[in-house]
Structures are given as C-alpha cells and as structure tokens.
JSON list of C-alpha atoms in Angstrom, two decimals:
[
{"chain": "A", "resi": 54, "resn": "MET", "atom": "CA", "xyz": [-20.38, -49.36, -60.17]},
{"chain": "A", "resi": 55, "resn": "ALA", "atom": "CA", "xyz": [-17.93, -51.55, -58.25]},
{"chain": "A", "resi": 56, "resn": "GLU", "atom": "CA", "xyz": [-15.92, -51.76, -61.32]},
{"chain": "A", "resi": 57, "resn": "ALA", "atom": "CA", "xyz": [-15.68, -47.98, -61.65]},
{"chain": "A", "resi": 58, "resn": "GLU", "atom": "CA", "xyz": [-15.48, -47.76, -57.82]},
{"chain": "A", "resi": 59, "resn": "ARG", "atom": "CA", "xyz": [-12.30, -49.72, -58.04]},
{"chain": "A", "resi": 60, "resn": "ILE", "atom": "CA", "xyz": [-10.71, -48.24, -60.95]},
{"chain": "A", "resi": 61, "resn": "ILE", "atom": "CA", "xyz": [-10.82, -44.47, -59.37]},
{"chain": "A", "resi": 62, "resn": "GLY", "atom": "CA", "xyz": [-10.27, -45.38, -56.23]},
{"chain": "A", "resi": 63, "resn": "THR", "atom": "CA", "xyz": [-12.00, -44.21, -52.60]},
{"chain": "A", "resi": 64, "resn": "PRO", "atom": "CA", "xyz": [-9.92, -41.44, -50.90]},
{"chain": "A", "resi": 65, "resn": "ASP", "atom": "CA", "xyz": [-8.18, -41.15, -47.94]},
{"chain": "A", "resi": 66, "resn": "ILE", "atom": "CA", "xyz": [-10.09, -39.48, -45.06]},
{"chain": "A", "resi": 67, "resn": "THR", "atom": "CA", "xyz": [-8.73, -41.37, -41.93]},
{"chain": "A", "resi": 68, "resn": "GLY", "atom": "CA", "xyz": [-6.51, -38.13, -40.79]},
{"chain": "A", "resi": 69, "resn": "ALA", "atom": "CA", "xyz": [-9.47, -35.95, -41.95]},
{"chain": "A", "resi": 70, "resn": "GLU", "atom": "CA", "xyz": [-11.59, -37.63, -39.44]},
{"chain": "A", "resi": 71, "resn": "GLY", "atom": "CA", "xyz": [-8.92, -37.46, -36.82]},
{"chain": "A", "resi": 72, "resn": "SER", "atom": "CA", "xyz": [-8.67, -34.02, -36.72]},
{"chain": "A", "resi": 73, "resn": "GLY", "atom": "CA", "xyz": [-12.33, -32.89, -38.63]},
{"chain": "A", "resi": 74, "resn": "GLU", "atom": "CA", "xyz": [-9.35, -29.86, -40.12]},
{"chain": "A", "resi": 75, "resn": "THR", "atom": "CA", "xyz": [-9.01, -30.00, -43.75]},
{"chain": "A", "resi": 76, "resn": "GLY", "atom": "CA", "xyz": [-6.11, -27.85, -45.21]},
{"chain": "A", "resi": 77, "resn": "PRO", "atom": "CA", "xyz": [-6.46, -24.94, -48.30]},
{"chain": "A", "resi": 78, "resn": "ASP", "atom": "CA", "xyz": [-5.98, -27.88, -50.57]},
{"chain": "A", "resi": 79, "resn": "GLY", "atom": "CA", "xyz": [-8.25, -30.23, -48.72]},
{"chain": "A", "resi": 80, "resn": "ALA", "atom": "CA", "xyz": [-5.53, -32.34, -47.05]},
{"chain": "A", "resi": 81, "resn": "ALA", "atom": "CA", "xyz": [-6.29, -32.94, -43.28]},
{"chain": "A", "resi": 82, "resn": "ALA", "atom": "CA", "xyz": [-4.51, -30.01, -41.38]},
{"chain": "A", "resi": 83, "resn": "SER", "atom": "CA", "xyz": [-1.01, -31.17, -39.06]},
{"chain": "A", "resi": 84, "resn": "PRO", "atom": "CA", "xyz": [-1.51, -30.04, -35.55]},
{"chain": "A", "resi": 85, "resn": "ASP", "atom": "CA", "xyz": [0.61, -27.27, -34.44]},
{"chain": "A", "resi": 86, "resn": "PRO", "atom": "CA", "xyz": [4.01, -28.79, -32.95]},
{"chain": "A", "resi": 87, "resn": "VAL", "atom": "CA", "xyz": [3.76, -27.83, -28.83]},
{"chain": "A", "resi": 88, "resn": "ALA", "atom": "CA", "xyz": [7.01, -27.02, -27.44]},
{"chain": "A", "resi": 89, "resn": "PRO", "atom": "CA", "xyz": [7.99, -28.79, -24.19]},
{"chain": "A", "resi": 90, "resn": "GLU", "atom": "CA", "xyz": [7.55, -26.16, -21.10]},
{"chain": "A", "resi": 91, "resn": "THR", "atom": "CA", "xyz": [10.86, -26.10, -18.92]},
{"chain": "A", "resi": 92, "resn": "PRO", "atom": "CA", "xyz": [10.71, -25.18, -15.90]},
{"chain": "A", "resi": 93, "resn": "ASP", "atom": "CA", "xyz": [11.38, -22.15, -14.45]},
{"chain": "A", "resi": 94, "resn": "THR", "atom": "CA", "xyz": [13.81, -22.50, -10.82]},
{"chain": "A", "resi": 95, "resn": "GLY", "atom": "CA", "xyz": [14.90, -18.44, -11.31]},
{"chain": "A", "resi": 96, "resn": "ALA", "atom": "CA", "xyz": [18.75, -19.26, -11.91]},
{"chain": "A", "resi": 97, "resn": "THR", "atom": "CA", "xyz": [20.72, -16.80, -13.87]},
{"chain": "A", "resi": 98, "resn": "ALA", "atom": "CA", "xyz": [23.10, -18.21, -16.89]},
{"chain": "A", "resi": 99, "resn": "ALA", "atom": "CA", "xyz": [26.61, -17.31, -15.19]},
{"chain": "A", "resi": 100, "resn": "ASP", "atom": "CA", "xyz": [25.12, -19.69, -12.20]},
{"chain": "A", "resi": 101, "resn": "ALA", "atom": "CA", "xyz": [23.79, -21.80, -14.68]},
{"chain": "A", "resi": 102, "resn": "ALA", "atom": "CA", "xyz": [27.18, -22.59, -16.22]},
{"chain": "A", "resi": 103, "resn": "VAL", "atom": "CA", "xyz": [29.11, -23.63, -12.98]},
{"chain": "A", "resi": 104, "resn": "ASP", "atom": "CA", "xyz": [29.71, -27.22, -12.28]},
{"chain": "A", "resi": 105, "resn": "ARG", "atom": "CA", "xyz": [29.49, -28.46, -8.64]},
{"chain": "A", "resi": 106, "resn": "SER", "atom": "CA", "xyz": [28.91, -31.44, -8.75]},
{"chain": "A", "resi": 107, "resn": "PRO", "atom": "CA", "xyz": [30.30, -33.91, -6.28]},
{"chain": "A", "resi": 108, "resn": "ALA", "atom": "CA", "xyz": [33.86, -34.67, -8.67]},
{"chain": "A", "resi": 109, "resn": "THR", "atom": "CA", "xyz": [34.11, -30.54, -9.59]},
{"chain": "A", "resi": 110, "resn": "ARG", "atom": "CA", "xyz": [34.13, -30.18, -5.42]},
{"chain": "A", "resi": 111, "resn": "ARG", "atom": "CA", "xyz": [36.32, -33.18, -5.39]},
{"chain": "A", "resi": 112, "resn": "ARG", "atom": "CA", "xyz": [39.20, -31.66, -7.60]},
{"chain": "A", "resi": 113, "resn": "ARG", "atom": "CA", "xyz": [39.14, -27.81, -6.03]},
{"chain": "A", "resi": 114, "resn": "ILE", "atom": "CA", "xyz": [39.29, -29.41, -2.80]},
{"chain": "A", "resi": 115, "resn": "ILE", "atom": "CA", "xyz": [41.96, -31.09, -4.03]},
{"chain": "A", "resi": 116, "resn": "LEU", "atom": "CA", "xyz": [43.78, -27.95, -5.48]},
{"chain": "A", "resi": 117, "resn": "LEU", "atom": "CA", "xyz": [43.54, -25.85, -2.18]},
{"chain": "A", "resi": 118, "resn": "PHE", "atom": "CA", "xyz": [45.44, -28.87, -0.22]},
{"chain": "A", "resi": 119, "resn": "CYS", "atom": "CA", "xyz": [48.06, -29.21, -2.31]},
{"chain": "A", "resi": 120, "resn": "VAL", "atom": "CA", "xyz": [49.09, -25.06, -3.21]},
{"chain": "A", "resi": 121, "resn": "ALA", "atom": "CA", "xyz": [48.34, -25.34, 1.18]},
{"chain": "A", "resi": 122, "resn": "VAL", "atom": "CA", "xyz": [51.35, -27.92, 1.35]},
{"chain": "A", "resi": 123, "resn": "VAL", "atom": "CA", "xyz": [53.59, -26.94, -1.62]},
{"chain": "A", "resi": 124, "resn": "ALA", "atom": "CA", "xyz": [53.58, -23.53, 0.54]},
{"chain": "A", "resi": 125, "resn": "TYR", "atom": "CA", "xyz": [53.90, -25.08, 3.55]},
{"chain": "A", "resi": 126, "resn": "LEU", "atom": "CA", "xyz": [56.32, -27.99, 2.42]},
{"chain": "A", "resi": 127, "resn": "LEU", "atom": "CA", "xyz": [58.53, -24.17, 0.69]},
{"chain": "A", "resi": 128, "resn": "ASP", "atom": "CA", "xyz": [58.24, -22.29, 3.89]},
{"chain": "A", "resi": 129, "resn": "LEU", "atom": "CA", "xyz": [59.31, -25.24, 6.23]},
{"chain": "A", "resi": 130, "resn": "GLY", "atom": "CA", "xyz": [62.51, -25.68, 4.30]},
{"chain": "A", "resi": 131, "resn": "SER", "atom": "CA", "xyz": [63.39, -22.41, 3.77]},
{"chain": "A", "resi": 132, "resn": "LYS", "atom": "CA", "xyz": [63.20, -21.39, 7.62]},
{"chain": "A", "resi": 133, "resn": "MET", "atom": "CA", "xyz": [64.92, -24.83, 8.67]},
{"chain": "A", "resi": 134, "resn": "LEU", "atom": "CA", "xyz": [67.90, -23.58, 6.55]},
{"chain": "A", "resi": 135, "resn": "VAL", "atom": "CA", "xyz": [67.92, -20.10, 7.80]},
{"chain": "A", "resi": 136, "resn": "VAL", "atom": "CA", "xyz": [68.13, -21.17, 10.91]},
{"chain": "A", "resi": 137, "resn": "ALA", "atom": "CA", "xyz": [71.27, -24.03, 10.52]},
{"chain": "A", "resi": 138, "resn": "LYS", "atom": "CA", "xyz": [72.91, -21.94, 7.84]},
{"chain": "A", "resi": 139, "resn": "LEU", "atom": "CA", "xyz": [72.24, -17.96, 8.76]},
{"chain": "A", "resi": 140, "resn": "GLU", "atom": "CA", "xyz": [70.97, -17.79, 12.28]},
{"chain": "A", "resi": 141, "resn": "HIS", "atom": "CA", "xyz": [73.31, -15.51, 14.42]},
{"chain": "A", "resi": 142, "resn": "GLN", "atom": "CA", "xyz": [75.80, -14.83, 10.94]},
{"chain": "A", "resi": 143, "resn": "GLU", "atom": "CA", "xyz": [76.23, -11.60, 9.23]},
{"chain": "A", "resi": 144, "resn": "PRO", "atom": "CA", "xyz": [73.58, -10.89, 6.28]},
{"chain": "A", "resi": 145, "resn": "ILE", "atom": "CA", "xyz": [73.94, -12.17, 2.84]},
{"chain": "A", "resi": 146, "resn": "GLU", "atom": "CA", "xyz": [73.31, -8.86, 0.89]},
{"chain": "A", "resi": 147, "resn": "LEU", "atom": "CA", "xyz": [71.00, -9.81, -2.48]},
{"chain": "A", "resi": 148, "resn": "LEU", "atom": "CA", "xyz": [70.09, -6.52, -3.49]},
{"chain": "A", "resi": 149, "resn": "GLY", "atom": "CA", "xyz": [73.36, -4.72, -2.27]},
{"chain": "A", "resi": 150, "resn": "ASP", "atom": "CA", "xyz": [71.32, -2.89, 0.69]},
{"chain": "A", "resi": 151, "resn": "TRP", "atom": "CA", "xyz": [68.55, -3.37, -0.89]},
{"chain": "A", "resi": 152, "resn": "LEU", "atom": "CA", "xyz": [67.19, -6.91, -0.45]},
{"chain": "A", "resi": 153, "resn": "LYS", "atom": "CA", "xyz": [69.13, -9.07, 2.27]},
{"chain": "A", "resi": 154, "resn": "LEU", "atom": "CA", "xyz": [68.73, -12.46, 4.43]},
{"chain": "A", "resi": 155, "resn": "ASP", "atom": "CA", "xyz": [68.98, -11.18, 7.43]},
{"chain": "A", "resi": 156, "resn": "ALA", "atom": "CA", "xyz": [67.48, -13.86, 10.01]},
{"chain": "A", "resi": 157, "resn": "ILE", "atom": "CA", "xyz": [65.48, -13.25, 13.32]},
{"chain": "A", "resi": 158, "resn": "ARG", "atom": "CA", "xyz": [63.31, -14.37, 15.44]},
{"chain": "A", "resi": 159, "resn": "ASN", "atom": "CA", "xyz": [59.33, -12.90, 15.35]},
{"chain": "A", "resi": 160, "resn": "ALA", "atom": "CA", "xyz": [57.02, -13.55, 18.26]},
{"chain": "A", "resi": 161, "resn": "GLY", "atom": "CA", "xyz": [54.54, -10.89, 16.98]},
{"chain": "A", "resi": 162, "resn": "ALA", "atom": "CA", "xyz": [52.00, -10.81, 13.19]},
{"chain": "A", "resi": 163, "resn": "ALA", "atom": "CA", "xyz": [53.58, -10.89, 9.92]},
{"chain": "A", "resi": 164, "resn": "PHE", "atom": "CA", "xyz": [56.13, -8.67, 9.48]},
{"chain": "A", "resi": 165, "resn": "GLY", "atom": "CA", "xyz": [57.22, -7.87, 12.79]},
{"chain": "A", "resi": 166, "resn": "PHE", "atom": "CA", "xyz": [53.56, -6.36, 14.16]},
{"chain": "A", "resi": 167, "resn": "GLY", "atom": "CA", "xyz": [51.95, -6.53, 17.65]},
{"chain": "A", "resi": 168, "resn": "GLU", "atom": "CA", "xyz": [55.22, -8.89, 19.18]},
{"chain": "A", "resi": 169, "resn": "ALA", "atom": "CA", "xyz": [53.43, -8.43, 22.69]},
{"chain": "A", "resi": 170, "resn": "PHE", "atom": "CA", "xyz": [50.74, -10.09, 21.95]},
{"chain": "A", "resi": 171, "resn": "THR", "atom": "CA", "xyz": [51.90, -13.79, 20.67]},
{"chain": "A", "resi": 172, "resn": "ILE", "atom": "CA", "xyz": [49.47, -16.21, 21.93]},
{"chain": "A", "resi": 173, "resn": "ILE", "atom": "CA", "xyz": [46.33, -13.90, 20.04]},
{"chain": "A", "resi": 174, "resn": "PHE", "atom": "CA", "xyz": [47.75, -14.33, 17.37]},
{"chain": "A", "resi": 175, "resn": "THR", "atom": "CA", "xyz": [48.56, -17.71, 17.30]},
{"chain": "A", "resi": 176, "resn": "ILE", "atom": "CA", "xyz": [44.69, -17.85, 18.53]},
{"chain": "A", "resi": 177, "resn": "ILE", "atom": "CA", "xyz": [43.23, -15.95, 15.15]},
{"chain": "A", "resi": 178, "resn": "ALA", "atom": "CA", "xyz": [45.53, -18.67, 12.97]},
{"chain": "A", "resi": 179, "resn": "ALA", "atom": "CA", "xyz": [44.10, -21.39, 14.57]},
{"chain": "A", "resi": 180, "resn": "THR", "atom": "CA", "xyz": [40.77, -19.89, 14.26]},
{"chain": "A", "resi": 181, "resn": "VAL", "atom": "CA", "xyz": [41.71, -18.92, 10.08]},
{"chain": "A", "resi": 182, "resn": "ILE", "atom": "CA", "xyz": [42.68, -23.07, 9.30]},
{"chain": "A", "resi": 183, "resn": "VAL", "atom": "CA", "xyz": [39.04, -23.67, 11.28]},
{"chain": "A", "resi": 184, "resn": "VAL", "atom": "CA", "xyz": [37.66, -21.25, 9.18]},
{"chain": "A", "resi": 185, "resn": "ILE", "atom": "CA", "xyz": [38.88, -22.92, 5.76]},
{"chain": "A", "resi": 186, "resn": "ALA", "atom": "CA", "xyz": [38.29, -25.99, 6.61]},
{"chain": "A", "resi": 187, "resn": "ARG", "atom": "CA", "xyz": [34.47, -25.01, 6.46]},
{"chain": "A", "resi": 188, "resn": "LEU", "atom": "CA", "xyz": [35.12, -23.16, 4.07]},
{"chain": "A", "resi": 189, "resn": "ALA", "atom": "CA", "xyz": [36.20, -25.39, 1.83]},
{"chain": "A", "resi": 190, "resn": "ARG", "atom": "CA", "xyz": [33.16, -27.98, 1.87]},
{"chain": "A", "resi": 191, "resn": "LYS", "atom": "CA", "xyz": [31.15, -25.64, -0.42]},
{"chain": "A", "resi": 192, "resn": "LEU", "atom": "CA", "xyz": [34.18, -24.78, -2.72]},
{"chain": "A", "resi": 193, "resn": "TYR", "atom": "CA", "xyz": [33.20, -24.55, -6.98]},
{"chain": "A", "resi": 194, "resn": "SER", "atom": "CA", "xyz": [35.82, -22.47, -7.09]},
{"chain": "A", "resi": 195, "resn": "LEU", "atom": "CA", "xyz": [39.48, -22.05, -9.21]},
{"chain": "A", "resi": 196, "resn": "PRO", "atom": "CA", "xyz": [40.44, -18.69, -8.24]},
{"chain": "A", "resi": 197, "resn": "TRP", "atom": "CA", "xyz": [39.15, -19.29, -4.45]},
{"chain": "A", "resi": 198, "resn": "ALA", "atom": "CA", "xyz": [40.43, -22.49, -4.06]},
{"chain": "A", "resi": 199, "resn": "ILE", "atom": "CA", "xyz": [44.17, -21.21, -5.05]},
{"chain": "A", "resi": 200, "resn": "ALA", "atom": "CA", "xyz": [43.88, -17.73, -2.67]},
{"chain": "A", "resi": 201, "resn": "LEU", "atom": "CA", "xyz": [42.74, -20.85, 0.44]},
{"chain": "A", "resi": 202, "resn": "GLY", "atom": "CA", "xyz": [44.92, -22.72, -0.18]},
{"chain": "A", "resi": 203, "resn": "LEU", "atom": "CA", "xyz": [48.56, -20.05, -0.19]},
{"chain": "A", "resi": 204, "resn": "LEU", "atom": "CA", "xyz": [46.39, -18.57, 3.66]},
{"chain": "A", "resi": 205, "resn": "LEU", "atom": "CA", "xyz": [45.70, -22.57, 5.26]},
{"chain": "A", "resi": 206, "resn": "GLY", "atom": "CA", "xyz": [50.12, -23.39, 4.09]},
{"chain": "A", "resi": 207, "resn": "GLY", "atom": "CA", "xyz": [51.52, -19.72, 5.16]},
{"chain": "A", "resi": 208, "resn": "ALA", "atom": "CA", "xyz": [48.82, -19.73, 8.51]},
{"chain": "A", "resi": 209, "resn": "LEU", "atom": "CA", "xyz": [50.42, -23.19, 8.62]},
{"chain": "A", "resi": 210, "resn": "GLY", "atom": "CA", "xyz": [53.56, -22.63, 8.62]},
{"chain": "A", "resi": 211, "resn": "ASN", "atom": "CA", "xyz": [53.34, -19.81, 11.46]},
{"chain": "A", "resi": 212, "resn": "LEU", "atom": "CA", "xyz": [51.37, -22.00, 13.06]},
{"chain": "A", "resi": 213, "resn": "THR", "atom": "CA", "xyz": [54.48, -24.25, 13.20]},
{"chain": "A", "resi": 214, "resn": "ASP", "atom": "CA", "xyz": [56.19, -22.18, 14.58]},
{"chain": "A", "resi": 215, "resn": "ARG", "atom": "CA", "xyz": [54.53, -20.72, 17.19]},
{"chain": "A", "resi": 216, "resn": "ILE", "atom": "CA", "xyz": [53.81, -24.18, 18.45]},
{"chain": "A", "resi": 217, "resn": "PHE", "atom": "CA", "xyz": [57.53, -25.68, 18.04]},
{"chain": "A", "resi": 218, "resn": "ARG", "atom": "CA", "xyz": [59.91, -23.23, 18.96]},
{"chain": "A", "resi": 219, "resn": "ALA", "atom": "CA", "xyz": [61.07, -21.15, 21.11]},
{"chain": "A", "resi": 220, "resn": "PRO", "atom": "CA", "xyz": [60.24, -20.54, 24.17]},
{"chain": "A", "resi": 221, "resn": "GLY", "atom": "CA", "xyz": [57.26, -21.84, 24.22]},
{"chain": "A", "resi": 222, "resn": "VAL", "atom": "CA", "xyz": [54.22, -23.93, 23.43]},
{"chain": "A", "resi": 223, "resn": "PHE", "atom": "CA", "xyz": [51.70, -21.46, 21.10]},
{"chain": "A", "resi": 224, "resn": "GLU", "atom": "CA", "xyz": [54.96, -18.73, 21.92]},
{"chain": "A", "resi": 225, "resn": "GLY", "atom": "CA", "xyz": [56.94, -19.34, 19.74]},
{"chain": "A", "resi": 226, "resn": "ALA", "atom": "CA", "xyz": [58.90, -16.55, 18.01]},
{"chain": "A", "resi": 227, "resn": "VAL", "atom": "CA", "xyz": [58.47, -16.92, 13.82]},
{"chain": "A", "resi": 228, "resn": "VAL", "atom": "CA", "xyz": [61.78, -16.98, 11.79]},
{"chain": "A", "resi": 229, "resn": "ASP", "atom": "CA", "xyz": [61.60, -14.73, 9.55]},
{"chain": "A", "resi": 230, "resn": "PHE", "atom": "CA", "xyz": [64.22, -13.91, 6.86]},
{"chain": "A", "resi": 231, "resn": "ILE", "atom": "CA", "xyz": [63.62, -11.92, 4.08]},
{"chain": "A", "resi": 232, "resn": "ALA", "atom": "CA", "xyz": [64.74, -8.06, 4.17]},
{"chain": "A", "resi": 233, "resn": "PRO", "atom": "CA", "xyz": [64.17, -5.09, 2.20]},
{"chain": "A", "resi": 234, "resn": "ALA", "atom": "CA", "xyz": [65.10, -2.12, 2.70]},
{"chain": "A", "resi": 235, "resn": "HIS", "atom": "CA", "xyz": [63.66, 0.56, 4.14]},
{"chain": "A", "resi": 236, "resn": "PHE", "atom": "CA", "xyz": [60.66, -2.52, 5.30]},
{"chain": "A", "resi": 237, "resn": "ALA", "atom": "CA", "xyz": [60.19, -5.01, 7.83]},
{"chain": "A", "resi": 238, "resn": "VAL", "atom": "CA", "xyz": [61.05, -8.03, 7.60]},
{"chain": "A", "resi": 239, "resn": "PHE", "atom": "CA", "xyz": [59.33, -11.49, 6.81]},
{"chain": "A", "resi": 240, "resn": "ASN", "atom": "CA", "xyz": [59.20, -14.94, 5.88]},
{"chain": "A", "resi": 241, "resn": "LEU", "atom": "CA", "xyz": [57.50, -17.29, 2.98]},
{"chain": "A", "resi": 242, "resn": "ALA", "atom": "CA", "xyz": [54.60, -18.02, 4.77]},
{"chain": "A", "resi": 243, "resn": "ASP", "atom": "CA", "xyz": [53.90, -14.26, 5.83]},
{"chain": "A", "resi": 244, "resn": "SER", "atom": "CA", "xyz": [53.96, -13.87, 1.75]},
{"chain": "A", "resi": 245, "resn": "ALA", "atom": "CA", "xyz": [51.00, -16.65, 0.44]},
{"chain": "A", "resi": 246, "resn": "ILE", "atom": "CA", "xyz": [49.25, -14.99, 3.65]},
{"chain": "A", "resi": 247, "resn": "VAL", "atom": "CA", "xyz": [49.08, -11.39, 1.71]},
{"chain": "A", "resi": 248, "resn": "CYS", "atom": "CA", "xyz": [48.65, -13.03, -1.92]},
{"chain": "A", "resi": 249, "resn": "GLY", "atom": "CA", "xyz": [46.16, -15.18, -0.53]},
{"chain": "A", "resi": 250, "resn": "GLY", "atom": "CA", "xyz": [45.21, -12.19, 0.82]},
{"chain": "A", "resi": 251, "resn": "ILE", "atom": "CA", "xyz": [44.96, -9.59, -2.25]},
{"chain": "A", "resi": 252, "resn": "LEU", "atom": "CA", "xyz": [43.93, -12.89, -4.80]},
{"chain": "A", "resi": 253, "resn": "ILE", "atom": "CA", "xyz": [40.30, -13.01, -2.04]},
{"chain": "A", "resi": 254, "resn": "VAL", "atom": "CA", "xyz": [39.66, -9.08, -1.72]},
{"chain": "A", "resi": 255, "resn": "LEU", "atom": "CA", "xyz": [39.86, -9.09, -5.91]},
{"chain": "A", "resi": 256, "resn": "LEU", "atom": "CA", "xyz": [37.81, -11.95, -6.17]},
{"chain": "A", "resi": 257, "resn": "SER", "atom": "CA", "xyz": [35.37, -10.32, -3.62]},
{"chain": "A", "resi": 258, "resn": "PHE", "atom": "CA", "xyz": [35.32, -7.37, -6.17]},
{"chain": "A", "resi": 259, "resn": "ARG", "atom": "CA", "xyz": [34.36, -9.44, -9.09]},
{"chain": "A", "resi": 260, "resn": "GLY", "atom": "CA", "xyz": [31.58, -10.54, -7.05]},
{"chain": "A", "resi": 261, "resn": "LEU", "atom": "CA", "xyz": [32.77, -13.92, -7.03]},
{"chain": "A", "resi": 262, "resn": "ASP", "atom": "CA", "xyz": [31.52, -16.20, -4.20]},
{"chain": "A", "resi": 263, "resn": "PRO", "atom": "CA", "xyz": [33.86, -19.44, -3.06]},
{"chain": "A", "resi": 264, "resn": "ASP", "atom": "CA", "xyz": [30.25, -21.69, -4.74]},
{"chain": "A", "resi": 265, "resn": "GLY", "atom": "CA", "xyz": [30.97, -20.17, -8.18]},
{"chain": "A", "resi": 266, "resn": "THR", "atom": "CA", "xyz": [28.27, -17.63, -7.95]},
{"chain": "A", "resi": 267, "resn": "VAL", "atom": "CA", "xyz": [29.09, -14.46, -9.11]},
{"chain": "A", "resi": 268, "resn": "HIS", "atom": "CA", "xyz": [27.28, -11.29, -7.87]},
{"chain": "A", "resi": 269, "resn": "LYS", "atom": "CA", "xyz": [25.87, -8.51, -10.05]},
{"chain": "A", "resi": 270, "resn": "ASP", "atom": "CA", "xyz": [26.01, -5.36, -7.80]}
]
C-alpha cells in the first residue's frame, strides 16, 4: 500500500480545505475579487478636474500681478508721454476725424462721467483694489487671473492720477488722450478696466468662479 501511494501520489486538498467550495472540475473555487471602495465626496467631474494645489494658486496670483503691472506701466508711460509732448498742443490725427490723440484732464470717472464726484470715484477705485486682493486668496482660474489683473492695473493707473495730479490728493484729474469720433476721450487704464469687466461678465455667463468651480444652471 505504501508503494502504491508513492506511485499514484496524494491529492492536493489545501485550497479546498481553505474555501470549503469546489468548482465543476473538482478544483477549489477562488474567491471573487472585491472592488475597492471609493469615497463619495459629492464633487462633480468638473470640480475634480480643477487643480487647487498651493502651487497652482501661487501661479495664478503671479499671473494676476504680472498682468496688472504690465497694464499699469503701459498706462503710466503713455500718460507721462502725453503730458510731456501732447498737452496744450493741437490734437494728432491718427485716422482723420475718426481717431485722434487729444490730451485732456478728466476729474470724473472713466470716459468723463461724473466730474462732480471725484472723491467718490477715488474711494471706489481703492475699494476695487482691496476686493481684488481678497479674491486672490482663492484664485485658481486662469481667465479670472487675467480679468482681475486688467481691473487691478487699470484701477491703479487712474488711482495714481487721483492721488498725485492737480488739483490735490484724492481729487486729481485723470489724463485722457484717446479720442474717437462721437465718443468720450479715454486712456489705457479705462481700456484695461473695460476689457477686464467684459471678460468677467463672459466668465459669469459661463458659470465659472474664481476658484475654478463651474456652475451649470
């Protein structure tokens, strides 16, 4: 008997003993794989795609201030050139009567509105700058960084005139010089503010928030 068992061999029943179940061919059945559980955070696919790492927020803030600095320096440089070369001179025609460079001093808001409320517009410009600085703390959206940068650069450009130009601090007149036909005279700061505002309106219509969240209404 011992010799016969050596030749035939003994069956391997280790797997059957462990599971207690056998397949159709008599072999031990393997347990079904269990899928790992994924936590349900309630986030949408669009939100999950937003990179909200500190490095991303840092890059967006840097972009915001770079756009603001470029807009501010272009506005400041153009005004200095206009005051030095064009003020008290005849307007320069760029496209005949359709577009001229004509230096004027504007005590009102953008495009010459509200000249009697200079101090109020100064306060509004300062408030806009504070609001943008607060929004930057949760900024993860690239388009919002550009839009806020344009607003910040334009607000700083005109606020610089309000503070440092005549007739006095916080009452200074803004230098305007771009004069299209049948339209108010404006400057590069006004252009940056308008472009930034239009971009913000478009982003709002698309449901995109500064933190990158997309709302589908």
